[in-house]
Coordinates of C-alpha atoms (C1' of nucleotides) in Angstrom, one line a residue:
Chain A
M120 CA 61.0 29.4 106.9
I121 CA 64.4 29.0 108.4
V122 CA 65.2 31.4 111.2
R123 CA 68.5 32.8 110.2
Q124 CA 69.8 34.0 113.5
A125 CA 68.7 30.9 115.3
A126 CA 70.7 28.9 112.7
N127 CA 73.6 31.2 113.2
V128 CA 73.7 30.4 116.9
L129 CA 73.9 26.7 116.0
D130 CA 76.6 27.4 113.5
L131 CA 78.6 29.3 116.1
L132 CA 78.2 26.4 118.5
E133 CA 79.5 24.0 115.9
Y134 CA 82.2 26.4 115.0
F135 CA 83.6 26.5 118.5
S136 CA 83.2 22.8 118.9
G137 CA 85.4 22.5 115.9
I138 CA 88.2 25.0 116.6
Q139 CA 88.2 24.4 120.3
R140 CA 89.8 27.7 121.2
P141 CA 88.8 31.3 121.6
A142 CA 88.2 33.4 118.5
S143 CA 88.1 37.1 118.1
L144 CA 85.2 39.0 116.7
A145 CA 87.0 39.6 113.5
Q146 CA 88.1 36.0 113.3
I147 CA 84.6 34.7 113.7
S148 CA 83.2 37.2 111.3
K149 CA 85.7 36.1 108.7
D150 CA 85.3 32.3 109.3
M151 CA 81.5 32.5 109.3
G152 CA 81.3 35.0 106.4
W153 CA 79.2 37.4 108.5
P154 CA 79.5 41.1 108.5
R155 CA 81.5 42.4 111.4
S156 CA 78.6 44.4 112.8
S157 CA 76.2 41.4 112.6
T158 CA 78.8 39.2 114.3
F159 CA 79.1 41.8 116.9
N160 CA 75.4 41.9 117.6
L161 CA 75.2 38.1 117.8
I162 CA 78.2 37.8 120.0
S163 CA 77.1 40.5 122.4
T164 CA 73.7 38.9 122.7
L165 CA 75.4 35.6 123.7
I166 CA 77.7 37.4 126.1
K167 CA 74.9 39.3 127.7
R168 CA 73.1 36.0 128.3
G169 CA 76.2 34.4 129.8
F170 CA 76.8 31.9 127.0
L171 CA 80.0 33.4 125.8
Y172 CA 82.8 35.2 127.5
E173 CA 86.3 36.5 127.0
P174 CA 88.7 34.2 128.8
K175 CA 91.4 36.8 128.7
P176 CA 91.1 40.4 127.6
R177 CA 91.6 40.8 123.9
G178 CA 92.1 37.1 123.8
G179 CA 89.0 36.2 121.9
F180 CA 85.6 34.8 122.9
Y181 CA 84.7 31.3 123.9
P182 CA 81.5 29.6 125.1
T183 CA 81.0 29.4 128.8
P184 CA 80.3 26.1 130.5
R185 CA 76.7 27.2 130.7
W186 CA 76.0 25.3 127.5
L187 CA 77.3 22.1 129.1
A188 CA 75.3 22.7 132.3
L189 CA 72.1 23.1 130.4
A190 CA 72.8 20.3 127.9
N191 CA 73.5 18.0 130.9
E192 CA 70.2 18.8 132.5
I193 CA 68.4 18.2 129.3
A194 CA 70.1 15.0 128.6
A195 CA 69.7 13.8 132.1
A196 CA 65.9 13.9 131.7
N197 CA 65.8 11.8 128.6
P198 CA 68.7 9.4 129.1
L199 CA 69.2 6.7 126.6
P200 CA 69.0 3.6 128.7
T201 CA 72.5 2.5 129.8
Q202 CA 71.6 -0.9 128.3
A203 CA 71.4 0.7 124.9
V204 CA 74.8 2.4 125.3
D205 CA 76.4 -0.8 126.5
L206 CA 74.9 -2.6 123.6
M207 CA 76.3 -0.1 121.2
Q208 CA 79.7 -0.4 122.8
D209 CA 79.5 -4.1 122.6
L210 CA 78.7 -4.0 118.9
A211 CA 81.3 -1.5 118.2
E212 CA 84.0 -3.8 119.6
L213 CA 82.6 -6.9 117.9
S214 CA 82.3 -5.3 114.5
G215 CA 85.0 -2.6 114.5
E216 CA 82.6 -0.5 112.5
T217 CA 80.7 2.7 113.3
V218 CA 77.6 2.0 115.4
W219 CA 74.7 4.3 115.9
L220 CA 71.3 4.6 117.5
A221 CA 68.6 6.4 115.5
A222 CA 65.0 7.5 116.2
P223 CA 62.3 8.5 113.7
N224 CA 61.7 12.2 113.3
G225 CA 59.1 13.0 110.7
Q226 CA 60.5 12.2 107.3
Q227 CA 63.9 11.7 108.7
A228 CA 65.7 9.5 111.2
V229 CA 67.9 11.3 113.7
I230 CA 71.1 9.9 115.1
L231 CA 70.9 10.1 118.9
A232 CA 74.2 8.3 119.7
V233 CA 77.2 7.2 117.8
I234 CA 80.3 5.2 118.5
Q235 CA 82.9 5.7 115.8
S236 CA 84.7 2.9 114.2
T237 CA 88.4 2.7 115.0
H238 CA 89.3 1.9 111.4
A239 CA 91.3 4.4 109.5
I240 CA 88.7 4.4 106.7
R241 CA 85.3 4.7 108.3
Y242 CA 82.0 6.3 108.1
T243 CA 81.8 9.3 110.4
A244 CA 78.4 10.4 111.6
D245 CA 77.6 12.9 114.3
V246 CA 74.9 13.0 116.9
G247 CA 72.0 15.0 115.4
K248 CA 72.7 14.0 111.8
Q249 CA 69.5 13.2 109.9
V250 CA 68.9 10.8 107.1
P251 CA 65.8 10.2 105.0
I252 CA 63.7 7.7 106.9
H253 CA 62.4 5.8 103.9
L254 CA 65.7 5.5 102.0
T255 CA 68.0 4.2 104.7
A256 CA 68.3 0.9 106.7
S257 CA 68.3 2.9 109.9
G258 CA 65.1 4.6 108.9
Q259 CA 63.3 1.5 107.6
A260 CA 64.2 -0.3 110.8
T261 CA 62.4 2.4 112.8
M262 CA 59.5 2.4 110.4
S263 CA 59.1 -1.4 110.8
Q264 CA 57.9 -0.8 114.3
M265 CA 55.2 1.6 113.3
S266 CA 51.6 0.9 112.5
R267 CA 50.6 0.5 108.9
Q268 CA 48.9 3.9 109.0
Q269 CA 51.9 5.7 110.3
V270 CA 54.1 4.1 107.6
S271 CA 51.8 5.1 104.8
A272 CA 51.5 8.6 106.2
I273 CA 55.3 8.9 105.9
L274 CA 55.4 7.3 102.5
K275 CA 52.7 9.6 101.2
K276 CA 54.9 12.6 101.7
A277 CA 58.1 10.8 100.7
T278 CA 60.2 12.2 97.8
F279 CA 62.8 10.2 95.9
T280 CA 66.2 11.5 95.1
Q281 CA 68.9 9.2 93.7
Y282 CA 71.6 9.7 96.3
G283 CA 73.6 6.6 95.3
D284 CA 73.1 3.6 93.1
G285 CA 71.4 1.7 95.9
T286 CA 68.7 4.3 96.5
P287 CA 65.2 3.0 96.4
M288 CA 63.2 5.0 93.9
S289 CA 59.6 4.3 94.6
V290 CA 57.1 3.7 97.4
P291 CA 56.6 0.0 96.5
E292 CA 60.3 -0.6 96.6
V293 CA 60.4 0.9 100.1
E294 CA 57.4 -1.1 101.2
E295 CA 59.0 -4.3 100.0
A296 CA 62.3 -3.4 101.8
I297 CA 60.4 -3.0 105.0
A298 CA 58.4 -6.2 104.5
D299 CA 61.7 -8.1 103.7
G300 CA 63.4 -6.6 106.7
L301 CA 60.6 -7.6 109.0
Q302 CA 60.7 -11.1 107.6
Q303 CA 64.4 -11.7 108.0
G304 CA 64.7 -9.6 111.2
W305 CA 67.1 -7.0 109.9
F306 CA 67.5 -4.3 107.4
S307 CA 70.3 -3.4 105.1
S308 CA 71.3 -0.7 102.7
A309 CA 74.2 -0.3 100.3
S310 CA 74.9 3.1 98.7
A311 CA 71.4 4.1 99.4
Y312 CA 71.9 7.5 100.9
S313 CA 75.7 7.8 101.2
Q314 CA 77.6 6.4 98.3
D315 CA 79.8 3.4 99.2
L316 CA 78.3 3.1 102.6
G317 CA 76.7 -0.2 103.7
G318 CA 75.0 -1.0 106.9
V319 CA 72.8 -3.4 108.8
S320 CA 70.0 -2.1 111.0
V321 CA 67.8 -3.8 113.5
P322 CA 64.7 -2.3 115.2
L323 CA 64.7 -1.8 118.9
T324 CA 61.8 -0.7 121.2
I325 CA 62.7 0.8 124.5
D326 CA 60.1 2.1 126.9
G327 CA 57.6 2.1 124.1
L328 CA 59.8 4.3 121.9
H329 CA 61.0 3.1 118.6
Y330 CA 64.7 3.2 117.7
S331 CA 67.1 1.4 115.4
I332 CA 70.6 0.3 115.9
T333 CA 72.9 0.3 112.9
V334 CA 76.3 -1.0 112.2
A335 CA 77.8 0.6 109.1
G336 CA 81.0 1.0 107.3
P337 CA 82.6 1.2 103.8
L338 CA 80.7 -1.1 101.5
F339 CA 83.7 -3.2 100.5
R340 CA 84.2 -4.1 104.1
V341 CA 80.7 -4.8 105.2
E342 CA 78.8 -6.0 102.2
H343 CA 79.9 -9.6 102.4
Q344 CA 79.1 -10.2 106.0
M345 CA 75.7 -8.6 106.5
P346 CA 73.9 -11.7 107.7
E347 CA 76.7 -12.5 110.2
T348 CA 76.6 -8.9 111.4
A349 CA 72.8 -9.1 111.8
L350 CA 73.2 -12.3 113.8
Q351 CA 75.8 -10.7 116.0
M352 CA 73.5 -7.8 116.6
H353 CA 70.6 -10.0 117.4
L354 CA 72.6 -12.0 119.9
A355 CA 74.0 -8.8 121.4
I356 CA 70.5 -7.4 121.8
K357 CA 69.4 -10.6 123.5
R358 CA 72.3 -10.4 125.9
H359 CA 71.6 -6.8 126.9
F360 CA 67.8 -6.8 126.8
G361 CA 66.6 -10.3 127.1
S362 CA 63.7 -11.0 124.7
S363 CA 61.3 -8.6 126.3
Y364 CA 62.6 -5.7 124.2
M365 CA 61.1 -6.9 121.0
H366 CA 58.4 -5.3 119.0
D367 CA 55.6 -7.7 118.1
N368 CA 56.5 -7.7 114.5
L369 CA 59.9 -8.9 115.3
S370 CA 59.3 -12.3 116.7
N371 CA 60.7 -13.7 113.5
L372 CA 64.1 -12.3 114.4
H373 CA 64.4 -15.5 116.3
A374 CA 64.8 -17.3 113.0
L375 CA 68.3 -16.0 113.0
S376 CA 69.4 -17.7 116.1
P377 CA 71.4 -20.9 115.5
Chain B
M173 CA 71.5 45.5 119.7
I174 CA 70.1 42.2 121.0
V175 CA 69.5 39.6 118.4
R176 CA 66.1 38.4 119.3
Q177 CA 66.0 35.0 117.6
A178 CA 69.4 34.2 119.0
A179 CA 68.1 35.0 122.5
N180 CA 65.1 32.9 121.7
V181 CA 67.2 29.8 121.1
L182 CA 68.9 30.4 124.4
D183 CA 65.5 30.8 126.1
L184 CA 64.3 27.6 124.5
L185 CA 67.4 25.8 125.8
E186 CA 66.8 27.0 129.3
Y187 CA 63.1 26.2 129.0
F188 CA 63.8 22.6 128.2
S189 CA 66.5 22.4 130.8
G190 CA 63.8 23.5 133.2
I191 CA 60.8 21.4 132.3
Q192 CA 62.9 18.3 131.3
R193 CA 60.3 16.7 129.1
P194 CA 59.0 17.1 125.6
A195 CA 56.7 20.0 124.8
S196 CA 54.3 20.4 121.9
L197 CA 54.5 23.4 119.6
A198 CA 51.4 24.9 121.2
Q199 CA 52.8 24.3 124.6
I200 CA 56.0 26.0 123.9
S201 CA 54.3 28.9 122.1
K202 CA 52.1 29.4 125.2
D203 CA 54.9 29.1 127.8
M204 CA 57.2 31.4 125.9
G205 CA 54.6 33.8 124.8
W206 CA 55.5 33.5 121.2
P207 CA 53.1 33.4 118.3
R208 CA 52.4 29.9 117.1
S209 CA 53.7 30.6 113.7
S210 CA 57.0 32.1 115.0
T211 CA 57.4 29.2 117.3
F212 CA 56.9 26.9 114.4
N213 CA 59.6 28.6 112.4
L214 CA 62.1 28.5 115.2
I215 CA 61.3 24.9 116.0
S216 CA 61.5 23.7 112.5
T217 CA 64.9 25.4 112.1
L218 CA 66.2 23.5 115.1
I219 CA 64.7 20.3 113.8
K220 CA 66.2 20.8 110.4
R221 CA 69.5 21.2 112.0
G222 CA 69.3 18.2 114.2
F223 CA 69.0 20.0 117.5
L224 CA 65.4 19.1 118.3
Y225 CA 63.3 16.1 117.5
E226 CA 60.0 14.4 118.2
P227 CA 60.7 11.5 120.6
K228 CA 57.4 10.0 119.6
P229 CA 54.9 11.2 117.0
R230 CA 52.6 13.9 118.4
G231 CA 54.4 13.5 121.7
G232 CA 56.1 16.9 121.7
F233 CA 59.6 18.1 120.8
Y234 CA 62.7 17.7 122.8
P235 CA 66.4 18.6 122.3
T236 CA 68.6 15.9 120.8
P237 CA 71.8 14.9 122.5
R238 CA 73.6 16.9 119.9
W239 CA 73.7 19.9 122.3
L240 CA 75.5 17.7 124.8
A241 CA 77.9 16.4 122.2
L242 CA 78.9 19.8 121.1
A243 CA 79.0 21.3 124.6
N244 CA 81.2 18.4 125.7
E245 CA 83.7 19.1 122.9
I246 CA 83.7 22.8 123.7
A247 CA 84.2 22.2 127.4
A248 CA 86.8 19.6 126.8
A249 CA 89.0 22.1 125.1
N250 CA 89.0 24.7 127.9
P251 CA 88.7 22.5 130.9
L252 CA 88.8 24.0 134.3
P253 CA 91.8 22.4 135.9
T254 CA 90.6 19.5 138.1
Q255 CA 92.6 21.1 140.9
A256 CA 90.2 24.0 140.8
V257 CA 87.2 21.7 140.8
D258 CA 88.6 19.7 143.7
L259 CA 89.3 22.9 145.6
M260 CA 85.7 24.0 145.2
Q261 CA 84.4 20.7 146.3
D262 CA 86.7 20.9 149.3
L263 CA 85.5 24.4 150.2
A264 CA 81.9 23.4 149.7
E265 CA 82.2 20.6 152.2
L266 CA 84.2 22.7 154.7
S267 CA 81.8 25.7 154.6
G268 CA 78.5 24.2 153.7
E269 CA 77.9 27.3 151.6
T270 CA 77.6 27.8 147.9
V271 CA 81.0 28.0 146.2
W272 CA 81.7 29.4 142.8
L273 CA 84.5 30.2 140.4
A274 CA 84.3 33.4 138.4
A275 CA 86.2 35.0 135.6
P276 CA 86.3 38.6 134.5
N277 CA 84.3 39.4 131.4
G278 CA 84.3 43.0 130.5
Q279 CA 82.3 45.0 133.0
Q280 CA 81.1 41.8 134.6
A281 CA 82.3 38.7 136.2
V282 CA 80.9 35.4 134.8
I283 CA 80.4 32.3 137.0
L284 CA 82.1 29.4 135.3
A285 CA 81.4 26.7 137.9
V286 CA 79.2 26.4 141.0
I287 CA 78.7 23.9 143.8
Q288 CA 75.5 24.6 145.5
S289 CA 75.2 24.8 149.3
T290 CA 73.3 22.0 150.9
H291 CA 71.6 24.3 153.3
A292 CA 67.8 24.7 152.9
I293 CA 68.3 28.5 152.8
R294 CA 71.0 29.2 150.3
Y295 CA 72.1 31.4 147.5
T296 CA 71.5 29.8 144.2
A297 CA 73.7 30.9 141.2
D298 CA 73.9 29.2 137.9
V299 CA 76.9 28.8 135.6
G300 CA 76.9 31.7 133.2
K301 CA 75.4 34.1 135.6
Q302 CA 77.1 37.5 135.5
V303 CA 77.5 40.1 138.2
P304 CA 79.0 43.6 138.0
I305 CA 82.7 43.2 138.3
H306 CA 83.4 46.3 140.3
L307 CA 80.5 45.9 142.9
T308 CA 81.1 42.3 144.0
A309 CA 83.7 40.5 145.9
S310 CA 84.0 38.0 143.1
G311 CA 84.6 40.7 140.6
Q312 CA 87.0 42.7 142.8
A313 CA 89.0 39.6 143.5
T314 CA 89.5 39.1 139.7
M315 CA 90.3 42.8 139.3
S316 CA 93.0 42.6 142.0
Q317 CA 95.0 40.4 139.6
M318 CA 94.9 42.9 136.8
S319 CA 97.4 45.7 135.9
R320 CA 96.6 49.2 137.1
Q321 CA 95.7 50.2 133.6
Q322 CA 93.2 47.4 133.1
V323 CA 91.6 48.2 136.4
S324 CA 91.2 51.9 135.6
A325 CA 89.9 51.0 132.1
I326 CA 87.1 49.1 133.8
L327 CA 86.4 51.7 136.4
K328 CA 86.2 54.4 133.8
K329 CA 83.2 52.8 132.2
A330 CA 81.7 51.7 135.5
T331 CA 78.2 52.7 136.5
F332 CA 76.9 52.7 140.0
T333 CA 73.5 51.4 140.9
Q334 CA 72.4 50.8 144.5
Y335 CA 71.5 47.2 144.4
G336 CA 71.7 46.7 148.1
D337 CA 72.7 48.6 151.2
G338 CA 76.3 47.4 150.8
T339 CA 76.8 48.5 147.2
P340 CA 79.9 50.7 146.7
M341 CA 78.7 53.9 145.1
S342 CA 81.9 55.5 143.7
V343 CA 85.2 54.7 142.0
P344 CA 87.3 55.6 145.0
E345 CA 85.3 53.2 147.2
V346 CA 85.9 50.4 144.8
E347 CA 89.6 51.3 144.5
E348 CA 89.8 51.2 148.3
A349 CA 88.0 47.9 148.5
I350 CA 90.5 46.4 146.0
A351 CA 93.5 47.9 147.9
D352 CA 92.1 46.6 151.2
G353 CA 91.5 43.2 149.7
L354 CA 95.0 43.0 148.3
Q355 CA 96.4 43.9 151.7
Q356 CA 94.4 41.4 153.7
G357 CA 94.5 38.7 151.0
W358 CA 90.7 38.4 150.6
F359 CA 87.7 40.3 149.5
S360 CA 84.2 40.4 151.0
S361 CA 80.9 41.9 150.2
A362 CA 77.7 42.1 152.1
S363 CA 74.4 43.1 150.3
A364 CA 76.5 44.6 147.6
Y365 CA 74.7 43.2 144.5
S366 CA 72.3 40.7 146.0
Q367 CA 70.5 41.9 149.1
D368 CA 71.2 39.8 152.2
L369 CA 74.0 37.9 150.5
G370 CA 77.5 37.9 151.9
G371 CA 80.6 36.3 150.5
V372 CA 84.3 36.0 150.7
S373 CA 86.4 35.9 147.6
V374 CA 90.0 35.1 146.9
P375 CA 91.9 35.6 143.7
L376 CA 93.3 32.7 141.8
T377 CA 95.6 32.6 138.8
I378 CA 95.6 29.4 136.8
D379 CA 97.7 29.1 133.6
G380 CA 98.0 32.8 133.5
L381 CA 94.3 33.3 133.6
H382 CA 92.6 35.3 136.3
Y383 CA 89.8 33.8 138.3
S384 CA 88.3 34.2 141.7
I385 CA 86.8 31.7 144.1
T386 CA 83.9 32.8 146.2
V387 CA 82.2 31.2 149.2
A388 CA 78.8 32.9 149.7
G389 CA 75.6 32.5 151.6
P390 CA 72.9 34.3 153.5
L391 CA 74.4 37.3 155.3
F392 CA 73.2 36.3 158.8
R393 CA 75.1 33.0 158.4
V394 CA 78.3 34.1 156.9
E395 CA 79.0 37.7 158.1
H396 CA 80.5 36.8 161.5
Q397 CA 83.0 34.3 160.2
M398 CA 84.4 35.9 157.1
P399 CA 88.0 36.0 158.4
E400 CA 87.8 32.3 159.3
T401 CA 86.4 31.5 155.9
A402 CA 89.1 33.4 154.2
L403 CA 91.7 31.5 156.2
Q404 CA 90.1 28.2 155.3
M405 CA 90.1 29.2 151.7
H406 CA 93.7 30.2 151.8
L407 CA 94.7 26.9 153.4
A408 CA 92.6 24.9 150.9
I409 CA 94.3 26.7 148.0
K410 CA 97.7 26.0 149.4
R411 CA 96.7 22.3 149.7
H412 CA 95.5 22.1 146.2
F413 CA 97.9 24.3 144.4
G414 CA 100.9 24.7 146.6
S415 CA 102.2 28.3 146.6
S416 CA 103.0 28.5 143.0
Y417 CA 99.5 29.6 142.0
M418 CA 99.7 33.0 143.5
H419 CA 99.6 36.2 141.7
D420 CA 102.5 38.5 142.6
N421 CA 100.2 40.9 144.3
L422 CA 99.1 38.2 146.6
S423 CA 102.2 37.4 148.6
N424 CA 100.6 39.1 151.5
L425 CA 98.0 36.4 151.6
H426 CA 100.6 34.6 153.7
A427 CA 99.8 37.0 156.5
L428 CA 96.7 34.9 157.0
S429 CA 98.5 31.7 157.8
P430 CA 98.8 31.0 161.5
Chain C
dA10 C1' 29.0 10.2 111.9
dC11 C1' 29.6 14.6 113.2
dT12 C1' 31.3 18.2 116.1
dA13 C1' 34.8 20.6 119.0
dG14 C1' 39.1 21.3 120.2
dG15 C1' 43.6 20.1 119.4
dT16 C1' 47.5 19.7 116.4
dG17 C1' 51.1 21.5 112.7
dT18 C1' 51.5 24.3 108.4
dC19 C1' 51.5 28.1 105.0
dC20 C1' 51.6 32.8 103.1
dA21 C1' 51.4 38.1 102.3
dC22 C1' 52.3 42.1 104.3
dA23 C1' 53.9 45.4 107.9
dT24 C1' 57.4 45.9 110.9
dA25 C1' 61.4 44.8 113.3
dT26 C1' 66.0 43.5 111.9
dG27 C1' 70.7 43.1 109.7
dT28 C1' 74.2 45.6 107.8
dG29 C1' 77.5 49.1 105.3
dG30 C1' 80.2 52.2 106.5
dA31 C1' 82.3 55.5 109.7
dC32 C1' 84.4 55.7 114.2
dA33 C1' 87.6 55.5 118.4
dA34 C1' 91.0 52.9 120.7
dA35 C1' 94.4 49.7 121.1
dA36 C1' 98.2 46.8 119.3
dG37 C1' 102.0 46.1 116.4
dG38 C1' 105.9 47.5 113.3
dG39 C1' 109.5 50.4 111.7
Chain D
dC86 C1' 107.9 57.8 118.5
dC87 C1' 104.6 57.9 114.6
dC88 C1' 102.2 55.4 111.3
dT89 C1' 99.5 51.3 110.0
dT90 C1' 96.6 47.7 111.0
dT91 C1' 93.3 45.5 113.6
dT92 C1' 90.4 45.7 117.3
dG93 C1' 85.4 46.5 119.1
dT94 C1' 81.5 49.8 118.7
dC95 C1' 77.6 52.6 116.9
dC96 C1' 73.8 54.2 113.9
dA97 C1' 70.3 55.1 110.0
dC98 C1' 68.4 53.1 106.4
dA99 C1' 66.9 49.3 103.3
dT100 C1' 65.7 44.9 103.4
dA101 C1' 64.8 40.5 105.3
dT102 C1' 62.0 38.8 108.9
dG103 C1' 58.2 37.7 112.2
dT104 C1' 53.5 37.2 112.5
dG105 C1' 48.1 37.2 112.2
dG106 C1' 45.0 34.7 110.4
dA107 C1' 43.3 31.0 107.5
dC108 C1' 43.9 26.2 106.6
dA109 C1' 44.1 21.0 106.8
dC110 C1' 44.6 17.4 109.5
dC111 C1' 44.0 14.4 113.5
dT112 C1' 41.9 12.8 118.1
dA113 C1' 38.3 12.4 121.4
dG114 C1' 33.8 12.8 122.8
dT115 C1' 29.2 13.0 122.0

DNA sequence: ACTAGGTGTCCACATATGTGGACAAAAGGG
DNA sequence: CCCTTTTGTCCACATATGTGGACACCTAGT
């Protein structure tokens, strides 16, 4: 069951992050398609709790910096290692494509950090976006670090929807993709979940937690250089983490090195 | 009407900001006093939306950096001028007490930024905290920048509760406090809303928006030096903003200068 | 292997909740 | 100035929602 008013709070947060200026009750109500009275209730709750305020009288409502203060404290406790951020930055510059870090989350992989490509035509993903763990390179790369049991637990519940013409459509296909990825040291996908999107992912274990790093962009731009990209990624990881980072399964990544 | 599930989201956010580590469903349910099934619903909603994830399987849930990403975008749009932040920093060092910036918000004043005192015994306020606008120095300082009509609109709806032994208990008392504050260029309170808390506030107009800056601490430490504090504040404001910042009503602040 | 205690998940019903509509007050236009 | 529009606010009822309890699964300890 989805908790509507909880989702509404999130919607509102995203709304303000989008418009980036105060909005009146009526404005919000219209933009969100909520009844005025319901909007009023939600807004007054947020105001009462100090999460929303009226920067100037009759000038509309806007979130207080309290969101930022709390989010900062939360993020400070689980920081992504600066190494990982540096690595991403490095890869973003080398490849010019969008780079992200993802973690497994049940049947999905969540994006925890992104650096957008600077290309005019690029894939845009936001932090918090989720993709099916078994259908995407990002997800498969995280799965490659799990035990056989964990993987099969995920695949048991997996469903298959044809999102693009590269979508794997059966459990064996996914198992094979993971096996291949483990062998060659990197994972790729092409129009698997997002049509016309191609990407290369490598697994990364930090502090015992399993992540994946992905470099992705429009298929026409990335598809012909996946092995080179994978090699770049591998070398970059080595630069930033040494060799200690690697999951046991990944010793064969070395095969990539010249 | 308070929207319960919206408030629950906020509670959860504050909860994680407090414990700063992943918590299992059962843990959350216990700590929050929510039924397990309700907790489940709320959590799965947040997960589905990419605001919560499971850093490691069976290792509890934790907010994703998406909160931070959104809060950053929101805060970036309405930045408090760096001048104001610098000013606060300056005052915090000079006084050693807690310093905050507040804005009017209906019948309350919201705290938008705080720098905590370094003293062992100090007043602790968080961003987003609200105090009655008519009872506190912070609030009165913001009101002093409003038109006569706006002030009386607020006072018309005002209610009086004796929070401490310095709480003003009638509209005329508040009006007098504002008049006095305008005349001397600063506002003070002592045990008005928080018992044993004393503070000095000065009004501040930035980009046409009305704020107040407050230096506050335990009454025994601050009560005997309020005029000196006010002078320090006034000089600091002059340093950081020049004289242009001042609201028309405040020209008499100059009286403080040596 | 089996139990005990832990986890997350699901569903039907009672109850708490969202909402249409009516309101007052302010803002804007002629 | 009055009239119109738009603002925020309130309430009673119908309806959408939270929740107790039962379940399946997993882990740890005997």
